[in-house]
């Protein structure tokens, strides 16, 4: 079995854009069993941009 790291955006989208797989993930992580959704949205963008965002995080 091949395993791909989920840190890559494309792989994560392919894995969890399926509604049933996403519901199972939410159930396992959050314990929500009756999630009712029709579509999993992966990307969000605001046009025009809401504001400037610093993408660098210092830990």
CSV table of C-alpha atoms in Angstrom, one decimal:
chain,number,residue,atom,x,y,z
A,1,UNK,CA,0.0,0.0,0.0
A,2,UNK,CA,1.3,3.4,-0.9
A,3,UNK,CA,1.0,6.2,1.6
A,4,UNK,CA,1.2,9.9,0.7
A,5,UNK,CA,1.8,12.7,3.3
A,6,UNK,CA,-1.3,14.9,3.8
A,7,UNK,CA,0.9,18.0,4.0
A,8,UNK,CA,0.6,18.3,0.2
A,9,UNK,CA,-2.5,20.3,-0.7
A,10,UNK,CA,-3.4,18.2,-3.8
A,11,UNK,CA,-3.3,14.9,-1.9
A,12,UNK,CA,-5.3,16.3,1.0
A,13,UNK,CA,-8.0,17.6,-1.4
A,14,UNK,CA,-8.2,14.3,-3.2
A,15,UNK,CA,-8.4,12.3,0.0
A,16,UNK,CA,-11.1,14.4,1.8
A,17,UNK,CA,-13.2,16.0,-1.0
A,18,UNK,CA,-15.3,12.9,-0.9
A,19,UNK,CA,-18.3,13.7,1.4
A,20,UNK,CA,-18.4,10.2,3.1
A,21,UNK,CA,-14.7,10.2,3.8
A,22,UNK,CA,-14.9,13.7,5.2
A,23,UNK,CA,-17.8,12.8,7.5
A,24,UNK,CA,-15.8,9.8,8.8
A,25,UNK,CA,-12.9,12.1,9.5
A,26,UNK,CA,-15.1,14.6,11.4
A,27,UNK,CA,-16.7,11.8,13.4
A,28,UNK,CA,-13.3,10.3,14.3
A,29,UNK,CA,-11.7,13.6,15.3
A,30,UNK,CA,-14.6,15.6,16.7
A,31,UNK,CA,-17.2,12.9,17.6
A,32,UNK,CA,-19.9,14.6,15.4
A,33,UNK,CA,-21.9,11.7,14.0
A,34,UNK,CA,-24.8,13.4,12.2
A,35,UNK,CA,-23.0,15.9,10.0
A,36,UNK,CA,-25.2,16.8,7.1
A,37,UNK,CA,-23.3,18.2,4.1
A,38,UNK,CA,-23.7,17.9,0.3
A,39,UNK,CA,-20.2,19.1,-0.7
A,40,UNK,CA,-16.8,19.6,0.8
A,41,UNK,CA,-15.2,22.9,-0.1
A,42,UNK,CA,-11.4,23.0,-0.1
A,43,UNK,CA,-10.4,26.5,-1.1
A,44,UNK,CA,-11.6,29.9,0.0
A,45,UNK,CA,-10.6,33.2,-1.3
A,46,UNK,CA,-11.9,36.8,-0.8
A,47,UNK,CA,-12.2,39.1,-3.7
A,48,UNK,CA,-11.1,41.8,-3.1
A,49,UNK,CA,-8.8,40.7,-0.3
A,50,UNK,CA,-10.2,41.4,3.2
A,51,UNK,CA,-6.8,42.6,4.5
A,52,UNK,CA,-3.1,41.9,4.6
A,53,UNK,CA,-2.1,38.7,6.2
A,54,UNK,CA,1.3,37.8,7.4
A,55,UNK,CA,2.0,34.2,6.3
A,56,UNK,CA,5.1,33.8,8.3
A,57,UNK,CA,4.6,32.4,11.8
A,58,UNK,CA,7.4,32.5,14.4
A,59,UNK,CA,7.2,29.9,17.1
